[in-house]
Coordinates of C-alpha atoms in Angstrom, one line a residue:
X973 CA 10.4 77.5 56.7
X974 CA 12.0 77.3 60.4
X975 CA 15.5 76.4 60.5
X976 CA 14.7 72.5 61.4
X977 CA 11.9 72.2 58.6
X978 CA 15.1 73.0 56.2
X979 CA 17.6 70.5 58.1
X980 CA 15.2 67.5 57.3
X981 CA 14.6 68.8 54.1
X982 CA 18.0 68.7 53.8
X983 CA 18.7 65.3 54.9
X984 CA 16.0 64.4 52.8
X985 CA 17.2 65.7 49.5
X986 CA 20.9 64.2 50.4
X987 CA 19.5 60.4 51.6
X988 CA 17.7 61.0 47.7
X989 CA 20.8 62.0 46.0
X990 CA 22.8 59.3 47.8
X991 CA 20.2 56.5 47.1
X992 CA 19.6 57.4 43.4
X993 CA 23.6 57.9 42.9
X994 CA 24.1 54.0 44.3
X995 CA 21.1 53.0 43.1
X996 CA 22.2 54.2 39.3
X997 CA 25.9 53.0 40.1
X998 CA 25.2 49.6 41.5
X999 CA 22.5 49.1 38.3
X1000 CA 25.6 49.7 35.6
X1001 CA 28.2 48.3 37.9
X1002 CA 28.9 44.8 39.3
X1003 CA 29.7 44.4 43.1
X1004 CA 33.3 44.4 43.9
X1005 CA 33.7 40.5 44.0
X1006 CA 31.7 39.2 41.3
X1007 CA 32.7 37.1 39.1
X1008 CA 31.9 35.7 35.7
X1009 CA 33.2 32.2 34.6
X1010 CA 35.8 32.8 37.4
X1011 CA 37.5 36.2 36.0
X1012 CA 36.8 39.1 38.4
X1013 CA 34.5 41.8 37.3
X1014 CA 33.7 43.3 40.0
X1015 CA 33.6 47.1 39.6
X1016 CA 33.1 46.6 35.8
X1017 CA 30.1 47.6 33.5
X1018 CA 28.2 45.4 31.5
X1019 CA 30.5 46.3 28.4
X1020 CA 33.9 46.0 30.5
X1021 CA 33.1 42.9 31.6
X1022 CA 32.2 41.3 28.3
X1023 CA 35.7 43.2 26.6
X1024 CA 37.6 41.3 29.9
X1025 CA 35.8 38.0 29.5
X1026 CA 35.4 37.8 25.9
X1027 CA 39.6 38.4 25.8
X1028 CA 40.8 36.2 28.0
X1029 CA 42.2 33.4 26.8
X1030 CA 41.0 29.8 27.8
X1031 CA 44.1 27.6 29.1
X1032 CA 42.5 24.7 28.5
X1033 CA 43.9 23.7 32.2
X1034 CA 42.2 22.0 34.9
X1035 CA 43.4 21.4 38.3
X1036 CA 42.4 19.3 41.4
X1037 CA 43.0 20.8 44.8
X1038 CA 45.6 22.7 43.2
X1039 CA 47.6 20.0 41.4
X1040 CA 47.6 20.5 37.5
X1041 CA 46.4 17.0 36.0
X1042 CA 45.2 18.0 32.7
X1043 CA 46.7 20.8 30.1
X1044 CA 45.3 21.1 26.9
X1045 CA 46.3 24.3 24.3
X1046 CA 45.3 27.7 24.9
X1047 CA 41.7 28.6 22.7
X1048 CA 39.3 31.6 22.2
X1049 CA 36.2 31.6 25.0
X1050 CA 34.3 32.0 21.5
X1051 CA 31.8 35.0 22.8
X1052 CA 30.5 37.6 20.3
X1053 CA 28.7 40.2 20.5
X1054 CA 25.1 38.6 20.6
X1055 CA 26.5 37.5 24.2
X1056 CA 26.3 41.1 25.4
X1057 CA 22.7 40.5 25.9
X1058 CA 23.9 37.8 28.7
X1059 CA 26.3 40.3 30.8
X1060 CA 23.2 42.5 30.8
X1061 CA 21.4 39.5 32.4
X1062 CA 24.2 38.9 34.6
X1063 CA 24.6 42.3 35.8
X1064 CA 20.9 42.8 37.1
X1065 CA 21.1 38.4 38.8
X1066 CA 23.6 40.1 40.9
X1067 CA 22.5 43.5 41.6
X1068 CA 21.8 45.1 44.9
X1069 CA 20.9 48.7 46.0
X1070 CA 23.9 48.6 48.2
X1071 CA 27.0 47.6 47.3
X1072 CA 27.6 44.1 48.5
X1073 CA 31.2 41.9 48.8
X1074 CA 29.2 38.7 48.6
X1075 CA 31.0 36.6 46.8
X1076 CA 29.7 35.2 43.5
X1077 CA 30.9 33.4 40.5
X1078 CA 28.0 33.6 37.7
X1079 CA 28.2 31.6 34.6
X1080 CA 27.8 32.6 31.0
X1081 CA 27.9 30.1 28.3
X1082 CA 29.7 31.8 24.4
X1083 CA 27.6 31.2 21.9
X1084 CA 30.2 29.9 19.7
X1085 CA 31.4 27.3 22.4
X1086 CA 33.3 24.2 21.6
X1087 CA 31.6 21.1 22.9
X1088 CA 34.2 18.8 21.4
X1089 CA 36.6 20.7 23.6
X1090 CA 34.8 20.4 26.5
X1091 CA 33.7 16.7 25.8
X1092 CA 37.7 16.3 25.5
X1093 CA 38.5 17.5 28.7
X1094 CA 35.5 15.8 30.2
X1095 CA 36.6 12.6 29.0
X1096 CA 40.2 12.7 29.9
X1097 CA 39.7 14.1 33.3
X1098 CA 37.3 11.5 34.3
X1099 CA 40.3 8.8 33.0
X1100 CA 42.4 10.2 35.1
X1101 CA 40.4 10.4 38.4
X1102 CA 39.5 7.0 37.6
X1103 CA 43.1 6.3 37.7
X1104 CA 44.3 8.0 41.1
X1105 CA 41.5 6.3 42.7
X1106 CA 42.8 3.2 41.9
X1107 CA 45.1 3.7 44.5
X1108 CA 42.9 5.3 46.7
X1109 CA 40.6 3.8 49.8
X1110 CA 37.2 3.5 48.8
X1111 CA 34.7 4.6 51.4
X1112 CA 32.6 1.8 53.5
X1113 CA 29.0 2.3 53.6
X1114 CA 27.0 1.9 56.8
X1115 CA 25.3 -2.0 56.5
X1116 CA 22.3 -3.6 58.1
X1117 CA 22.3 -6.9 59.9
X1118 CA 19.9 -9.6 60.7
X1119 CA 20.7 -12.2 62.9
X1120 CA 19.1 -14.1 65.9
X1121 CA 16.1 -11.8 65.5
X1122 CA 18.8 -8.9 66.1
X1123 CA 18.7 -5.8 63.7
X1124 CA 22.4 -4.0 64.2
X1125 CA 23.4 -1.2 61.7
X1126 CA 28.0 -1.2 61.1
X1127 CA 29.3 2.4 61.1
X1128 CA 30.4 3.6 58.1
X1129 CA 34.1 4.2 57.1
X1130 CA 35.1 7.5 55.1
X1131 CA 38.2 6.5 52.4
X1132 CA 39.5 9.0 50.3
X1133 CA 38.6 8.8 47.0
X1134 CA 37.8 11.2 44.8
X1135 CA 33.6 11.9 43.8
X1136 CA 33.7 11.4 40.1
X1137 CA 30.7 12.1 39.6
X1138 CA 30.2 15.4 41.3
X1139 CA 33.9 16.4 40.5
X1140 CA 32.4 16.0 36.8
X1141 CA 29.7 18.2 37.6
X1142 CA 31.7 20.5 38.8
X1143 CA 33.7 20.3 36.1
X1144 CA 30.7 20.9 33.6
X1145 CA 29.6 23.8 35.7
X1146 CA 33.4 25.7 35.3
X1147 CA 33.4 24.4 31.6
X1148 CA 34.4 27.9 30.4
X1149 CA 37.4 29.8 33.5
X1150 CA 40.0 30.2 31.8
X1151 CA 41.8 27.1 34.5
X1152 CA 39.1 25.2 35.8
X1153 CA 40.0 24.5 39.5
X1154 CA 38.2 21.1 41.1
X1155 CA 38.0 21.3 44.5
X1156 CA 38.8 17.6 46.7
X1157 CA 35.8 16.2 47.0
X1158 CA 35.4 13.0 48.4
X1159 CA 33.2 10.1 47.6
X1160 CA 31.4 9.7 51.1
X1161 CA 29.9 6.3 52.7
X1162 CA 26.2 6.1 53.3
X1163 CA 25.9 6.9 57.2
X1164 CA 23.6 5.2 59.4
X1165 CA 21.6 7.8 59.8
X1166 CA 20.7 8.2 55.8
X1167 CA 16.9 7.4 55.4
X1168 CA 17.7 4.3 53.0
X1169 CA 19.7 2.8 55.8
X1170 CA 16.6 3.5 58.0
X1171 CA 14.1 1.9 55.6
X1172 CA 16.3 -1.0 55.4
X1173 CA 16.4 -1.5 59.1
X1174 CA 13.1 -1.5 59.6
X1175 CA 12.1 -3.7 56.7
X1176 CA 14.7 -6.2 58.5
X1177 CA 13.0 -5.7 61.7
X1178 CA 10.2 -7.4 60.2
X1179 CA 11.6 -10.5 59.6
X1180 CA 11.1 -11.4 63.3
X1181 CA 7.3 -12.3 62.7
X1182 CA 7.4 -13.1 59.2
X1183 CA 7.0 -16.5 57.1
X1184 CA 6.2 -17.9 53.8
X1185 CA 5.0 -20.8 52.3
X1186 CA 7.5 -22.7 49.4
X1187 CA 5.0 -24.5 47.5
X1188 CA 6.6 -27.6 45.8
X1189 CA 4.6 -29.0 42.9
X1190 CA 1.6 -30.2 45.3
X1191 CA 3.0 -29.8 48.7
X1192 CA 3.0 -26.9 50.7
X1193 CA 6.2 -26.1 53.4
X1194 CA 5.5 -22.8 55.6
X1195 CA 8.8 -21.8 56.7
X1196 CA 9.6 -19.1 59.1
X1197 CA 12.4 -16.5 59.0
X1198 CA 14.4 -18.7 61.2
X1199 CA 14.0 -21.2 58.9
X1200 CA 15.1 -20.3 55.9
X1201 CA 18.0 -17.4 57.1
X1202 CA 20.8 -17.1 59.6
X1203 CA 22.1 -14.3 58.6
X1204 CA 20.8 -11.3 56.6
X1205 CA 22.7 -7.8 55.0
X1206 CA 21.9 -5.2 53.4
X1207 CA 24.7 -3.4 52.1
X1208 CA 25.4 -0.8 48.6
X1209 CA 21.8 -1.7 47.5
X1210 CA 22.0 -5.5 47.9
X1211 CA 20.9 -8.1 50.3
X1212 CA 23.2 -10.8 51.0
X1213 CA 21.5 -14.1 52.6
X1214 CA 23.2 -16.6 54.4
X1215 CA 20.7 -19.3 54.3
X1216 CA 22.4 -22.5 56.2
X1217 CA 20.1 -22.3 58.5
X1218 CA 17.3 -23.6 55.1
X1219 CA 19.6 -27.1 54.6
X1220 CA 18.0 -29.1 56.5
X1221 CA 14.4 -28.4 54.7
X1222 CA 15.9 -28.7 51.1
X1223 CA 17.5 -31.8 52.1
X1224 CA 14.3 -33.1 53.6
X1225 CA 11.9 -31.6 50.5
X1226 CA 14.4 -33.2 48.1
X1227 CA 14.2 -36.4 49.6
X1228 CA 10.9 -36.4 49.4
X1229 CA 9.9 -34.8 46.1
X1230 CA 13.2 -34.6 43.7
X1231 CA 13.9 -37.0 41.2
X1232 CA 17.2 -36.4 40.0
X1233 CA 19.3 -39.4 40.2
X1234 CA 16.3 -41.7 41.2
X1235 CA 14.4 -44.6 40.3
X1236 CA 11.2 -44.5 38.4
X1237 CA 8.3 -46.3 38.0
X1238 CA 7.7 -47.4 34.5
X1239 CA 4.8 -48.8 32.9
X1240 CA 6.7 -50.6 29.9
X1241 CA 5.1 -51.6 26.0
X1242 CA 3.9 -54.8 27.4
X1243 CA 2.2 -53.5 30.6
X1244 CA 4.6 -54.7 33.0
X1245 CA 5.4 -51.6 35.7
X1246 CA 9.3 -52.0 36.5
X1247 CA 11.7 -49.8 38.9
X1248 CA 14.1 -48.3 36.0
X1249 CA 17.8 -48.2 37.4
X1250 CA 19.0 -44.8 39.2
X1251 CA 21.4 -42.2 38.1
X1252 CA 19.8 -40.8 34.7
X1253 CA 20.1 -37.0 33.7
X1254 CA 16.0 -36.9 33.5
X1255 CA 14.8 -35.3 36.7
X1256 CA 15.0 -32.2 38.8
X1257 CA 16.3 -31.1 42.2
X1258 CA 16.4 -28.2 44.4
X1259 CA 18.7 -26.1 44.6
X1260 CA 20.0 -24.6 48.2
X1261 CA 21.3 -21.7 46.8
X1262 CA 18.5 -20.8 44.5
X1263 CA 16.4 -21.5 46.9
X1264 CA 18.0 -19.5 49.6
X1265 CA 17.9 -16.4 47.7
X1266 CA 14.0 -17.0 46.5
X1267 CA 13.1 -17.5 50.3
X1268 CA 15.0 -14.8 50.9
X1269 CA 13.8 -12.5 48.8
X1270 CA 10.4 -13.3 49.2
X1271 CA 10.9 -12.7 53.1
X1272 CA 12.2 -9.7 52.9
X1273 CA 9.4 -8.2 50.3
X1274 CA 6.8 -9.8 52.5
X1275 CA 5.9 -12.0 50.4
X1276 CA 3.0 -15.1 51.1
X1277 CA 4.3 -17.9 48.6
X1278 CA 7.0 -18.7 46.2
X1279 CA 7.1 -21.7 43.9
X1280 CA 10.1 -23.6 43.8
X1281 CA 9.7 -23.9 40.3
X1282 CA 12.3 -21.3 39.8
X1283 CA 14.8 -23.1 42.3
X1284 CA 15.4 -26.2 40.4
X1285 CA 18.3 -27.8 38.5
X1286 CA 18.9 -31.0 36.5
X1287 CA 22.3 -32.7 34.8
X1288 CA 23.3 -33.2 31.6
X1289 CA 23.4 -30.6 28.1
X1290 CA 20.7 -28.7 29.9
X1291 CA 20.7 -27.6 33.8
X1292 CA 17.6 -26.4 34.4
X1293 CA 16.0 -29.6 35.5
X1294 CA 12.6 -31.3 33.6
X1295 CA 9.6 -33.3 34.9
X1296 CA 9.2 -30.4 37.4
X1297 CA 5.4 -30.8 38.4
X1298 CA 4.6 -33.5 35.6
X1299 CA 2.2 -36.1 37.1
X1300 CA 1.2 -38.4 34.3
X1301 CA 3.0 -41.7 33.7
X1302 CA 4.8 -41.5 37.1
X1303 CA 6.5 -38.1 36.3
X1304 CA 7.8 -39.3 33.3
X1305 CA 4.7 -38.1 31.0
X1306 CA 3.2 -39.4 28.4
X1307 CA 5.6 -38.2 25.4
X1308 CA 9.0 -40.2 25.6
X1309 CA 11.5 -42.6 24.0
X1310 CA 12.0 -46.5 25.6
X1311 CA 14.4 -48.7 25.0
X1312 CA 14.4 -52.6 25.8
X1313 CA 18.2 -54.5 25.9
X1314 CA 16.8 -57.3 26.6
X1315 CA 14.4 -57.2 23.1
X1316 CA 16.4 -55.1 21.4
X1317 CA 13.7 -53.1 20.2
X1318 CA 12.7 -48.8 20.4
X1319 CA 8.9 -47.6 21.1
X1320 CA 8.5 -43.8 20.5
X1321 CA 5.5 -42.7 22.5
X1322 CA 3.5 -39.3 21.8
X1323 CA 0.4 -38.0 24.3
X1324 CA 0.2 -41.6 25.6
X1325 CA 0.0 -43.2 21.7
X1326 CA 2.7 -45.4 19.8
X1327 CA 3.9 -43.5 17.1
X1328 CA 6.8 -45.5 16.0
X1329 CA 9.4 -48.4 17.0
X1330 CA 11.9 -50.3 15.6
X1331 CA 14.6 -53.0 16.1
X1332 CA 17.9 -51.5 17.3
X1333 CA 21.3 -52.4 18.0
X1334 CA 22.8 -51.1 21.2
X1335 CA 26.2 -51.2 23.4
X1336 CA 28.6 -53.9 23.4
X1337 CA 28.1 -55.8 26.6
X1338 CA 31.0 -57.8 26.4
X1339 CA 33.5 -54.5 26.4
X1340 CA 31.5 -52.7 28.8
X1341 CA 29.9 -50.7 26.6
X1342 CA 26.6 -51.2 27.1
X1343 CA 23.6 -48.8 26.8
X1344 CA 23.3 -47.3 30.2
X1345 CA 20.1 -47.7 32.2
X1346 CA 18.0 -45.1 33.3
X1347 CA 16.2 -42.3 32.6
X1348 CA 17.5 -40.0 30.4
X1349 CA 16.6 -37.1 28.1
X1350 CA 17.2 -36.0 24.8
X1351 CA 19.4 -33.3 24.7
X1352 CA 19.7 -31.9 21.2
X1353 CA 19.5 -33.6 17.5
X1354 CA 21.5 -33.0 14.8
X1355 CA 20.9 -33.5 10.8
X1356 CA 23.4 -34.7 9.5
X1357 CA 25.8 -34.8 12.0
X1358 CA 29.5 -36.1 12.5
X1359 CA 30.4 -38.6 15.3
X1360 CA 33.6 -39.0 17.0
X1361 CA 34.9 -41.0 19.5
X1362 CA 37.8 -43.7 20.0
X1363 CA 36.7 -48.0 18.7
X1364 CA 37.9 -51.0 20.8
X1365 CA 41.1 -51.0 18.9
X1366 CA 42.1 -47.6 20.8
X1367 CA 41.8 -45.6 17.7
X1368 CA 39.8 -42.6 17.4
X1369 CA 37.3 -42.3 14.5
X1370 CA 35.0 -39.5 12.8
X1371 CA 31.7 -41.3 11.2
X1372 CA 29.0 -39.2 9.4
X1373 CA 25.1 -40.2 9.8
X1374 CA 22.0 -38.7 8.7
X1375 CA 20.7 -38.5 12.1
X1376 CA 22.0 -37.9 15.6
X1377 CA 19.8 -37.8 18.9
X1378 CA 22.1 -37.7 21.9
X1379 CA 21.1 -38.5 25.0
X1380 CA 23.8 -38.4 27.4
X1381 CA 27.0 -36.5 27.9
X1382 CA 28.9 -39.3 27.4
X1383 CA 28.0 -39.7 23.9
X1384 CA 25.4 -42.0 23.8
X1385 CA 22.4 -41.6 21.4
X1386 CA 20.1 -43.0 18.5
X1387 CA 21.7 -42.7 14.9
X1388 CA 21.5 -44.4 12.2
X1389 CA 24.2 -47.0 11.3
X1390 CA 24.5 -47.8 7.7
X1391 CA 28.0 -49.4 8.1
X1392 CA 26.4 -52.2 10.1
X1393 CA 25.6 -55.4 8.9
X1394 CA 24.7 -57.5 11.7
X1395 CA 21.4 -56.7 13.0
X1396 CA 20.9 -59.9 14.8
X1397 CA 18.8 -59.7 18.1
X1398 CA 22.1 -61.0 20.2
X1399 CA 24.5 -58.3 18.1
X1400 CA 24.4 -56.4 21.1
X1401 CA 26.5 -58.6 23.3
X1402 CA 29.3 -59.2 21.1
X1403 CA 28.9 -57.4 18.1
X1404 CA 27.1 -53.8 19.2
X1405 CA 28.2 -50.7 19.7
X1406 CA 30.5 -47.9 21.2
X1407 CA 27.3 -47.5 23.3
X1408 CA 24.8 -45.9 21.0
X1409 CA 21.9 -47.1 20.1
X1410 CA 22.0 -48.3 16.3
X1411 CA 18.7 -47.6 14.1
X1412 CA 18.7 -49.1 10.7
X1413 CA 19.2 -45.9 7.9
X1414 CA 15.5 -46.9 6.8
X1415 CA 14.2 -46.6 10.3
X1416 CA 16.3 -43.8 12.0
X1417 CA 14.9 -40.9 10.2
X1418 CA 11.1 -41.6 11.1
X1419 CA 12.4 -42.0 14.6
X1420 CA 14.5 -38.8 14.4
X1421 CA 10.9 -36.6 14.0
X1422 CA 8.9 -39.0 16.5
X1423 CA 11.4 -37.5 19.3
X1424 CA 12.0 -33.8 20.7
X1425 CA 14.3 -32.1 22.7
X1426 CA 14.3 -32.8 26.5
X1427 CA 11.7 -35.6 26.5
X1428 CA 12.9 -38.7 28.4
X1429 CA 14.3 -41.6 27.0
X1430 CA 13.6 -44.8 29.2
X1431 CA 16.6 -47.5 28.9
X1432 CA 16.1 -50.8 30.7

């Protein structure tokens, strides 16, 4: 062999010897900044490292951006010797033929770890973030405007408080360093350049050619964007309408459809169709607010139609507004309660039929405390029941009865009056009641069942 065959085998046989030697160090060894649950092993075998881990004490400490804000009492990391098996594991994640001065910080659960201690720390930490932040600027996120057929997005505004939830994470993630150290992270706004904030602005951009029709029992209003919204925002996952721009139409729908608070048509016992007086709780009317935020809604989702069902409101023990897209018997239907002051007399109507009437006694005219007209509604029943209330002397009373149907929030109802022994047809002017409408005991009870909740009760 010629003096440069044996050079190259030379160089050859070294490059081996060097590469096996690292390769066999750097396989039993880890790199020179490695570390396991934040202790430094670097250098270290597989059996060093577990005898420096498995010994160090936990502190039960944790820090953020340096500043201690929870100590708990020093504990055992709780490894045994089955762990060895996971510094083996560890040692080949972080192997390389060369040695390396990456940093890394690999993480090895003990087997015999405490999750009441860590739940412990978990739960105080996060009590105390919670606590600094509450004098801390919260971030602004980035919003989205519609207005005058405008789309504008607001820049956002950083604050500085802290991320609980990824300092949390974090915090899982370093469960078992001996001081877990939380770096400052900061809660940060939604930019205008995040893809929801992108998909909101378009969806707003839409608005511009978009309408929908607000179908009101058997009318039909198509209303534009402009219409229904002067101002539109999206902001933290939540669109805020400003809808005076609708008014106008719910004023105008109401006048023509609502019947809250108006006078009905009535076809009485007798046949006679009458006007009944204005101001009863029976009826429904839209509401601008509700309906602001179904138009809305529905504008923004691209939506075709929306019932205004949903938009209502009525007066009285319940809110939500009846005789909503009734058309029999002139809204009223054909299941309700009428009254007569003039005969002195109760019909009880079910499905169109007569069930049951009565004479009654209703409220003193001569003190002003007659029976209000109108159309009203029965709110709830009660049997038996306990009335209160104050008597033409000034003094306040408490009267049982058997049966109690009220029908306005004043106090006024059907009951049964077994105290009264006047059931003249002209007791009413000077000798009726607070107000209520008096059934004799034998009577009341077959008119408590002929009535139910909410059905309207027609005084005149």
């Amino acid at each position: 062999m010629n003096t440069k065959g044996k050079v190259a085998s030379g160089i050859v046989a070294a490059l081996v010897i060097i590469i096996g030697g690292s390769y066999w160090h750097q396989s039993t060894h880890f790199n020179k900044n490695t570390k396991i649950n934040g202790i430094n092993v670097g250098g270290l075998t597989k059996a060093q490292a577990y005898d420096k881990v498995s010994q160090t004490k936990l502190t039960n400490r944790v820090y953020l951006d340096g500043q201690l804000i929870y100590q708990g009492s020093r504990t055992s990391a709780g490894y045994r010797k089955a762990d060895q098996g996971k510094f083996k594991t560890a040692l080949q994640k972080q192997f390389t033929l060369f040695p390396s001065s990456e940093q890394r910080n690999l993480k090895i659960t003990p087997s015999e770890s405490d999750s009441s201690r860590v739940k412990g720390i978990k739960q105080s930490v996060e009590r105390k973030l919670k606590t600094l932040n509450e004098n801390r600027q919260a971030p602004v996120n980035a919003k989205v405007v519609w207005q005058n057929n405008q789309v504008t997005t607001t820049k956002p505004q950083k604050g500085n408080q802290y991320d609980v939830k990824r300092l949390m994470r974090r915090l899982d993630q370093n469960a078992y360093d001996p001081s877990i150290r939380l770096p400052k992270l900061y809660t940060q706004p939604l930019g205008a350049s995040s893809s929801e904030i992108k998909k909101q602005k378009n969806k707003l951009q839409k608005l511009n050619h978009r309408s929908v029709n607000y179908q009101v029992e058997q009318n039909r209003y198509r209303l534009s964007s402009k219409d229904v919204l002067t101002k539109v925002t999206y902001e933290d996952g939540k669109y805020t309408f400003d809808t005076a721009a609708l008014k106008p139409t719910v004023k105008k729908i109401n006048r023509e459809k609502a019947t809250l608070g108006k006078s009905f048509k009535f076809k009485t016992h007798s046949g006679k169709v009458i006007n009944t007086a204005k101001g009863g709780s029976y009826g429904w009317k839209i509401s601008e607010t509700k309906a602001g935020k179904t138009l809305g809604k529905a504008l923004v989702d691209g939506k075709k139609s929306v019932n205004a069902k949903a938009d209502i409101f009525g007066e009285g023990y319940y809110t939500g507004g009846l005789g909503y897209g009734v058309t029999k018997n002139h809204g009223l239907g054909n299941t309700y309660a009428e009254v007569s002051i003039a005969d002195q007399h109760a019909w009880f109507y079910k499905d169109g039929k007569e069930v049951f009437s009565a004479d009654v006694v209703t409220g003193k005219q001569s003190s002003g405390d007659a029976t209000p007209k109108g159309v009203w509604y029965i709110m709830y029943q009660q049997s038996p029941s306990v009335l209160r209330g104050t008597g033409d002397s000034g003094k306040s009373y408490t009267q049982p009865v058997s049966y109690w149907s009220a029908f306005t929030n004043s106090g006024v109802g059907f009951h049964d009056a077994s105290w009264r022994s006047n059931w003249s047809k002209s007791a009413y002017l000077n000798d009726g009641s607070n107000g209520c409408v008096n059934m004799h005991p034998s009577d009341a009870g077959t008119a408590y069942h002929a009535i139910v909740v909410h059905e309207p009760v027609i005084v005149y």
